[in-house]
Coordinates of C-alpha atoms and ligand atoms in Angstrom, one line a residue:
X117 CA 0.0 0.0 0.0
X118 CA 2.6 2.5 -1.1
X119 CA 0.2 5.5 -1.4
X120 CA -1.4 5.0 2.0
X121 CA 2.0 4.8 3.5
X122 CA 3.1 8.2 2.3
X123 CA -0.3 10.0 2.4
X124 CA -1.2 8.9 5.9
X125 CA 1.5 7.1 7.8
X126 CA -0.5 7.0 11.1
X127 CA -3.3 5.0 9.5
X128 CA -0.9 2.9 7.5
X129 CA 1.1 2.1 10.6
X130 CA -2.1 1.0 12.6
X131 CA -3.2 -1.2 9.7
X132 CA 0.2 -2.9 9.5
X133 CA 0.2 -3.6 13.3
X134 CA -3.3 -5.0 13.0
X135 CA -2.2 -7.2 10.2
X136 CA 0.6 -8.5 12.4
X137 CA -1.8 -9.1 15.2
X138 CA -4.1 -11.1 13.0
X139 CA -1.2 -13.3 11.7
X140 CA 0.7 -13.9 14.9
X141 CA -2.1 -14.7 17.3
X142 CA -4.8 -17.3 17.7
X143 CA -8.0 -15.8 16.6
X144 CA -10.9 -17.5 18.5
X145 CA -13.5 -14.8 18.5
X146 CA -16.6 -16.7 17.4
X147 CA -17.9 -13.9 15.2
X148 CA -14.6 -13.3 13.3
X149 CA -12.9 -14.9 10.3
X150 CA -10.4 -14.2 7.6
X151 CA -11.7 -13.3 4.1
X152 CA -10.0 -14.5 1.0
X153 CA -7.6 -12.2 -0.9
X154 CA -10.3 -11.9 -3.7
X155 CA -12.9 -10.6 -1.2
X156 CA -10.3 -8.1 0.2
X157 CA -9.5 -7.0 -3.3
X158 CA -13.2 -6.5 -4.2
X159 CA -13.7 -4.5 -1.0
X160 CA -10.8 -2.2 -2.0
X161 CA -12.1 -1.3 -5.5
X162 CA -13.2 1.9 -7.2
X163 CA -16.8 0.7 -6.6
X164 CA -16.6 2.7 -3.4
X165 CA -16.9 5.8 -5.5
X166 CA -20.3 5.0 -6.9
X167 CA -23.8 6.1 -5.8
X168 CA -26.4 3.5 -6.7
X169 CA -29.6 4.3 -4.7
X170 CA -32.4 2.0 -5.9
X171 CA -32.0 -1.5 -7.3
X172 CA -30.5 -3.0 -10.5
X173 CA -32.4 -1.5 -13.5
X174 CA -34.2 1.0 -11.3
X175 CA -31.6 3.4 -10.0
X176 CA -31.8 7.1 -9.0
X177 CA -28.4 7.8 -10.6
X178 CA -26.8 7.4 -14.0
X179 CA -23.8 5.3 -14.8
X180 CA -25.0 2.3 -12.8
X181 CA -24.6 -0.3 -15.6
X182 CA -21.6 -2.0 -14.0
X183 CA -22.7 -1.9 -10.4
X184 CA -26.0 -3.3 -11.7
X185 CA -24.0 -6.3 -12.9
X186 CA -22.3 -6.6 -9.5
X187 CA -25.5 -6.4 -7.5
X188 CA -27.4 -8.8 -9.8
X189 CA -24.6 -11.4 -9.4
X190 CA -24.6 -11.0 -5.6
X191 CA -28.4 -11.5 -5.5
X192 CA -28.4 -14.5 -7.9
X193 CA -25.6 -16.2 -6.1
X194 CA -26.9 -15.8 -2.6
X195 CA -30.4 -17.0 -3.7
X196 CA -28.7 -20.1 -5.3
X197 CA -26.5 -20.7 -2.2
X198 CA -29.4 -20.8 0.2
X199 CA -32.3 -21.8 -2.2
X200 CA -34.2 -18.6 -1.5
X201 CA -36.8 -16.9 -3.7
X202 CA -35.7 -13.3 -3.0
X203 CA -32.6 -11.7 -1.7
X204 CA -31.7 -8.1 -0.6
X205 CA -27.9 -7.7 -0.5
X206 CA -27.8 -4.0 0.4
X207 CA -27.9 -4.0 4.3
X208 CA -24.7 -2.6 5.6
X209 CA -24.6 -5.1 8.5
X210 CA -26.5 -7.7 10.3
X211 CA -28.1 -5.1 12.5
X212 CA -29.4 -3.3 9.4
X213 CA -30.7 -6.5 7.9
X214 CA -32.7 -7.1 11.1
X215 CA -33.9 -3.5 11.2
X216 CA -35.1 -3.9 7.5
X217 CA -37.3 -6.9 8.4
X218 CA -38.7 -5.1 11.5
X219 CA -39.6 -2.1 9.4
X220 CA -41.2 -4.5 6.9
X221 CA -43.6 -6.3 9.2
X222 CA -43.8 -4.3 12.5
X223 CA -45.3 -1.1 13.7
X224 CA -43.9 0.7 16.7
X225 CA -45.2 -0.9 19.9
X226 CA -45.7 -4.3 18.3
X227 CA -44.6 -7.4 20.3
X228 CA -41.6 -9.5 19.3
X229 CA -40.5 -12.7 20.9
X230 CA -36.8 -13.4 20.8
X231 CA -33.9 -15.0 22.7
X232 CA -32.8 -13.2 25.8
X233 CA -29.4 -11.5 25.4
X234 CA -28.2 -13.0 28.6
X235 CA -28.9 -16.5 27.3
X236 CA -27.2 -15.9 23.9
X237 CA -29.5 -13.6 21.9
X238 CA -28.3 -10.4 20.1
X239 CA -28.7 -6.7 20.9
X240 CA -31.1 -6.3 17.9
X241 CA -33.4 -8.9 19.4
X242 CA -34.9 -6.3 21.8
X243 CA -32.1 -5.2 24.2
X244 CA -33.4 -2.1 26.0
X245 CA -30.8 0.3 24.8
X246 CA -31.0 -0.9 21.2
X247 CA -33.6 0.5 18.7
X248 CA -35.3 -2.9 18.8
X249 CA -36.0 -2.6 22.5
X250 CA -37.0 1.1 22.2
X251 CA -39.4 0.8 19.3
X252 CA -41.0 -2.5 19.9
X253 CA -42.2 -4.5 22.9
X254 CA -39.8 -7.4 23.4
X255 CA -40.6 -10.6 25.2
X256 CA -37.7 -13.0 25.8
X257 CA -37.3 -16.8 25.9
X258 CA -34.2 -18.5 27.2
X259 CA -32.6 -21.8 27.7
X260 CA -33.5 -24.4 30.3
X261 CA -31.4 -24.2 33.6
X262 CA -30.5 -27.9 33.6
X263 CA -29.3 -28.6 30.0
X264 CA -28.9 -25.0 28.6
X265 CA -31.0 -26.0 25.5
X266 CA -33.7 -23.6 24.1
X267 CA -36.8 -24.1 26.2
X268 CA -39.5 -24.7 23.6
X269 CA -42.2 -25.1 26.2
X270 CA -41.4 -21.6 27.3
X271 CA -41.3 -20.3 23.7
X272 CA -44.8 -21.8 23.1
X273 CA -46.2 -20.5 26.4
X274 CA -44.9 -17.0 25.9
X275 CA -46.1 -17.0 22.3
X276 CA -49.7 -18.0 23.3
X277 CA -49.7 -15.5 26.1
X278 CA -48.3 -12.5 24.3
X279 CA -49.3 -13.1 20.7
X280 CA -46.2 -11.6 19.1
X281 CA -46.3 -10.2 15.6
X282 CA -42.8 -11.6 15.0
X283 CA -40.9 -14.5 16.5
X284 CA -37.1 -14.4 16.2
X285 CA -34.9 -17.4 16.2
X286 CA -31.1 -17.3 16.0
X287 CA -28.4 -16.3 18.5
X288 CA -24.9 -15.0 19.0
X289 CA -23.8 -17.2 21.8
X290 CA -25.7 -20.5 21.6
X291 CA -23.5 -23.6 21.1
X292 CA -26.2 -26.0 19.8
X293 CA -28.0 -26.5 16.5
X294 CA -31.2 -24.6 16.4
X295 CA -34.4 -26.4 15.4
X296 CA -35.9 -23.9 13.0
X297 CA -38.9 -26.1 12.2
X298 CA -40.0 -26.1 15.9
X299 CA -40.0 -22.3 15.9
X300 CA -42.1 -22.4 12.7
X301 CA -44.6 -24.6 14.4
X302 CA -45.0 -22.2 17.3
X303 CA -45.3 -19.2 14.9
X304 CA -47.9 -20.9 12.8
X305 CA -50.0 -21.8 15.9
X306 CA -50.2 -18.2 17.2
X307 CA -50.3 -16.5 13.7
X308 CA -46.9 -14.9 14.1
X309 CA -44.3 -14.4 11.4
X310 CA -40.9 -16.1 11.8
X311 CA -37.6 -14.4 11.3
X312 CA -34.4 -16.5 11.6
X313 CA -31.3 -14.5 12.2
X314 CA -28.5 -16.9 11.1
X315 CA -25.7 -14.3 11.4
X316 CA -23.4 -16.6 13.2
X317 CA -24.0 -19.9 11.5
X318 CA -24.8 -18.9 7.9
X319 CA -21.5 -20.6 6.8
X320 CA -22.6 -23.8 8.4
X321 CA -26.0 -23.6 6.7
X322 CA -24.3 -22.9 3.4
X323 CA -22.0 -25.9 3.9
X324 CA -24.8 -28.2 4.8
X325 CA -23.8 -28.9 8.4
X326 CA -26.7 -26.9 10.1
X327 CA -30.3 -27.2 9.0
X328 CA -31.5 -24.4 6.8
X329 CA -34.1 -22.0 7.9
X330 CA -35.0 -20.9 4.4
X331 CA -38.0 -23.1 3.8
X332 CA -39.7 -22.6 7.2
X333 CA -39.0 -18.9 8.0
X334 CA -40.8 -15.9 6.5
X335 CA -37.5 -14.0 6.6
X336 CA -33.9 -15.0 7.1
X337 CA -31.3 -12.4 8.0
X338 CA -27.6 -12.8 8.2
X339 CA -24.2 -11.2 8.4
X340 CA -21.7 -12.1 5.7
X341 CA -18.5 -11.9 7.8
X342 CA -18.8 -14.6 10.4
X343 CA -18.7 -18.3 9.5
X344 CA -19.8 -17.3 5.9
X345 CA -16.3 -15.6 5.6
X346 CA -17.2 -12.6 3.5
X347 CA -16.8 -8.9 4.0
X348 CA -18.3 -7.1 7.1
X349 CA -21.9 -6.8 6.0
X350 CA -25.4 -8.2 5.9
X351 CA -28.3 -9.5 3.7
X352 CA -31.9 -10.7 3.9
X353 CA -33.7 -13.6 2.3
X354 CA -37.5 -14.0 1.9
X355 CA -40.3 -15.4 -0.2
X356 CA -41.4 -13.5 -3.2
X357 CA -44.6 -12.3 -1.5
X358 CA -42.5 -10.1 0.9
X359 CA -39.9 -9.0 -1.7
X360 CA -41.3 -5.6 -2.7
X361 CA -42.0 -4.5 0.9
X362 CA -38.6 -5.7 2.1
X363 CA -36.7 -3.9 -0.7
X364 CA -38.6 -0.7 0.2
X365 CA -37.7 -1.0 3.8
X366 CA -34.0 -1.3 3.0
X367 CA -34.1 1.6 0.5
X368 CA -35.5 4.2 1.0
X369 CA -36.6 2.9 4.4
X370 CA -33.4 2.8 6.4
X371 CA -30.5 3.3 4.1
X372 CA -29.3 5.6 1.3
X373 CA -26.8 4.4 -1.2
X374 CA -25.5 0.8 -0.9
X375 CA -21.8 0.2 -0.4
X376 CA -21.2 -1.2 -3.9
X377 CA -17.6 -2.2 -3.1
X378 CA -18.9 -4.3 -0.3
X379 CA -21.8 -5.7 -2.4
X380 CA -19.1 -6.8 -4.8
X381 CA -17.1 -8.4 -2.0
X382 CA -20.3 -10.2 -0.9
X383 CA -20.8 -11.5 -4.5
X384 CA -17.2 -12.9 -4.4
X385 CA -17.9 -14.5 -1.0
X386 CA -21.2 -16.1 -2.2
X387 CA -19.3 -17.4 -5.2
X388 CA -16.7 -19.0 -2.9
X389 CA -19.4 -20.5 -0.8
X390 CA -20.9 -22.1 -3.9
X391 CA -17.7 -23.9 -4.7
X392 CA -17.5 -27.6 -4.0
X393 CA -14.8 -27.2 -1.4
X394 CA -16.9 -25.1 0.9
X395 CA -18.8 -27.9 2.7
X396 CA -15.5 -29.4 3.8
X397 CA -14.5 -26.1 5.4
X398 CA -17.9 -26.0 7.2
X399 CA -17.5 -29.6 8.4
X400 CA -14.0 -28.9 9.6
X401 CA -15.2 -25.9 11.7
X402 CA -17.6 -28.1 13.6
X403 CA -15.0 -30.9 14.0
X404 CA -12.5 -28.4 15.3
X405 CA -15.0 -27.0 17.8
X406 CA -15.8 -30.5 19.1
X407 CA -12.1 -31.3 19.4
X408 CA -11.3 -28.1 21.3
X409 CA -14.3 -28.6 23.5
X410 CA -13.1 -32.0 24.6
X411 CA -9.7 -30.6 25.5
X412 CA -11.2 -27.8 27.6
X413 CA -13.6 -30.1 29.3
X414 CA -10.8 -32.5 30.2
X415 CA -8.9 -29.5 31.7
X416 CA -11.7 -28.8 34.2
X417 CA -13.6 -26.0 32.4
X418 CA -17.4 -26.1 32.4
X419 CA -19.1 -25.7 29.0
X420 CA -22.6 -24.3 28.7
X421 CA -24.8 -27.2 27.6
X422 CA -21.9 -29.5 28.1
X423 CA -20.4 -29.1 24.7
X424 CA -21.1 -27.9 21.2
X425 CA -22.5 -28.9 17.8
X426 CA -21.7 -25.8 15.9
X427 CA -18.7 -23.4 15.6
X428 CA -18.6 -22.1 19.1
X429 CA -18.5 -23.0 22.8
X430 CA -19.3 -21.0 25.9
X431 CA -16.8 -21.7 28.7
X432 CA -17.7 -21.0 32.3
X433 CA -14.4 -20.0 33.8
X434 CA -15.7 -19.6 37.3
X435 CA -15.2 -23.3 37.4
X436 CA -11.5 -22.6 37.7
X437 CA -12.0 -19.5 39.9
X438 CA -11.5 -16.9 37.2
X439 CA -13.9 -14.3 35.8
X440 CA -14.6 -13.8 32.1
X441 CA -12.7 -10.5 31.9
X442 CA -9.7 -11.8 33.8
X443 CA -9.7 -14.8 31.5
X444 CA -10.0 -12.6 28.4
X445 CA -7.1 -10.4 29.4
X446 CA -4.8 -13.3 30.3
X447 CA -5.5 -15.0 27.0
X448 CA -4.9 -11.7 25.2
X449 CA -1.4 -11.5 26.8
X450 CA -0.7 -15.0 25.5
X451 CA -1.7 -14.0 22.0
X452 CA -5.1 -15.8 22.1
X453 CA -8.1 -13.6 21.3
X454 CA -11.6 -14.4 22.7
X455 CA -14.4 -12.4 24.2
X456 CA -15.8 -12.4 27.7
X457 CA -19.5 -13.3 27.7
X458 CA -22.5 -13.7 29.9
X459 CA -23.6 -17.3 30.3
X460 CA -27.2 -18.4 31.0
X461 CA -28.3 -17.7 34.6
X462 CA -25.0 -15.7 35.2
X463 CA -24.7 -14.3 38.7
X464 CA -22.0 -11.8 37.6
X465 CA -22.2 -8.5 35.7
X466 CA -22.0 -8.0 31.9
X467 CA -18.7 -6.1 32.1
X468 CA -17.2 -8.9 34.1
X469 CA -19.3 -12.0 33.4
X470 CA -18.6 -15.7 34.2
X471 CA -17.8 -16.9 30.7
X472 CA -15.7 -16.6 27.6
X473 CA -17.0 -17.4 24.1
X474 CA -14.7 -19.4 21.8
X475 CA -15.1 -20.1 18.1
X476 CA -13.2 -22.1 15.6
X477 CA -14.1 -20.6 12.2
X478 CA -11.0 -18.3 11.8
X479 CA -8.5 -21.0 12.8
X480 CA -10.2 -23.4 10.4
X481 CA -9.8 -20.9 7.6
X482 CA -6.0 -21.0 8.4
X483 CA -6.0 -24.7 7.8
X484 CA -5.9 -26.0 11.4
X485 CA -7.5 -29.3 12.1
X486 CA -8.3 -31.5 15.2
X487 CA -4.7 -32.1 16.0
X488 CA -3.9 -28.4 16.1
X489 CA -7.0 -27.9 18.4
X490 CA -5.2 -30.1 21.0
X491 CA -2.3 -27.7 21.1
X492 CA -4.6 -24.6 21.0
X493 CA -6.6 -26.1 23.9
X494 CA -3.4 -26.7 25.9
X495 CA -2.3 -23.1 25.5
X496 CA -5.8 -21.9 26.5
X497 CA -5.8 -24.0 29.7
X498 CA -2.2 -23.1 30.4
X499 CA -2.9 -19.4 30.1
X500 CA -5.9 -19.6 32.3
X501 CA -4.0 -21.5 34.9
X502 CA -1.2 -18.9 34.8
X503 CA -3.5 -15.9 34.4
X504 CA -1.2 -13.8 36.7
X505 CA 2.1 -15.2 35.6
X506 CA 3.4 -12.7 33.1
X507 CA 6.5 -14.7 32.1
X508 CA 4.5 -17.8 31.3
X509 CA 2.0 -15.8 29.2
X510 CA 4.8 -14.1 27.3
X511 CA 6.4 -17.5 26.7
X512 CA 3.1 -18.8 25.3
X513 CA 2.8 -15.7 23.1
X514 CA 6.2 -16.5 21.5
X515 CA 5.3 -20.2 21.0
X516 CA 2.1 -19.2 19.4
X517 CA 3.7 -16.7 17.0
X518 CA 6.1 -19.5 16.0
X519 CA 3.3 -22.0 15.6
X520 CA 0.9 -19.8 13.6
X521 CA 3.7 -19.2 11.0
X522 CA 2.8 -22.7 9.6
X523 CA -0.8 -21.6 9.0
X524 CA -0.8 -18.7 6.5
X525 CA -3.7 -16.2 6.7
X526 CA -5.4 -16.1 3.2
X527 CA -4.5 -12.8 1.6
X528 CA -1.8 -11.9 4.1
X529 CA 0.5 -14.9 4.3
Ligands
PLP50 C1 -23.4 -10.5 14.7 C2 -24.9 -10.5 14.8 C3 -25.7 -9.6 14.3 C4 -25.3 -8.2 13.8 O1 -24.3 -8.0 13.1 P1 -23.5 -6.6 12.8 O2 -23.0 -6.8 11.5 O3 -22.5 -6.5 13.9 O4 -24.5 -5.5 12.9 C5 -27.1 -9.8 14.3 N1 -27.6 -10.9 14.8 C6 -26.9 -11.8 15.4 C7 -27.5 -13.0 16.0 C8 -25.5 -11.7 15.4 O5 -24.7 -12.6 16.0

């Protein structure tokens, strides 16, 4: 990046340091991943210069013939990837995708039924400081205290009692496969619409290792940058009957011009996910999560629900007398990046909860497999046991920098 270096050395320097951080450490944040070089290149194109309010063939600006090609390819590919009737690829992020659906089917004050943030839901599922909690009336379901699985009796009871207009399935911190059909049954019974927010596990759906919500949900929303491994962005899928209203909600409802460079990067990502090698990546993510979970369990950590069947696990670190934030900081010093997280029925506060969330998508993209997860798990356990031993954490950091050199980051090396 020779021009950036001379024009703005402060930003160039920060980018270089971040690139180093991403290559030398073990990236275990469950919502992160590494895009391909092709996705990075598309995101860095002159398409960022173009205004394209409207949709392909119906724009409010001239000169849109090439960005029309780009957006049409993105829409066609994501529809093919998930078998959906209609796709809107303009939402800037997962939150915008959710907002677009809410604007399509809800009026202010309407009731929504979604997963509790403290049990693994997302901010946009009705958290009181989020627009979703301010504009609508959220009712929350959670997981059972004994096995930490979604409590479908509670979902049905709350749905019958509160008659929500929209039921939301999907989560940010739930380590088990979600039974979308069961949600659809409840929605049908009470006359609610169903939205599935597959932001976290879209890559697993695309790769065929998680059941698809597309046939049973009225709307499916997602990010493109988590397990799906595209640029930081979002999209919505729905049936043809909702297409026109959804498109209007995105533009002019909540957004102006789409980020066409990011739409291009999404098209590249969807193209990659359509390739025959993508299911193997998705399967490997889950295999790696299972392998890592085994190591952590055998080292004395408690896992929410006792394990995982997707790309993430929730570790209760109070089982080894740490807090989530102490654990996060200790791991950070060892070159292992995770995030602290509330666990269901947490007795501690959000800023210093009982858990950490660990995901395997990014390391899987670097080519790591079950054998490597044993080493990664040993470093995690070691760092947690030596959380206040600076010398040991520094030694781990060196070992990890050495180790990760064998697993090049796509597009960085
Ligand atoms: C990550 C996430 C989102 C929002 O994504 P952003 O792109 O950060 O706005 C929405 N829903 C769920 C369940 C998520 O995990």
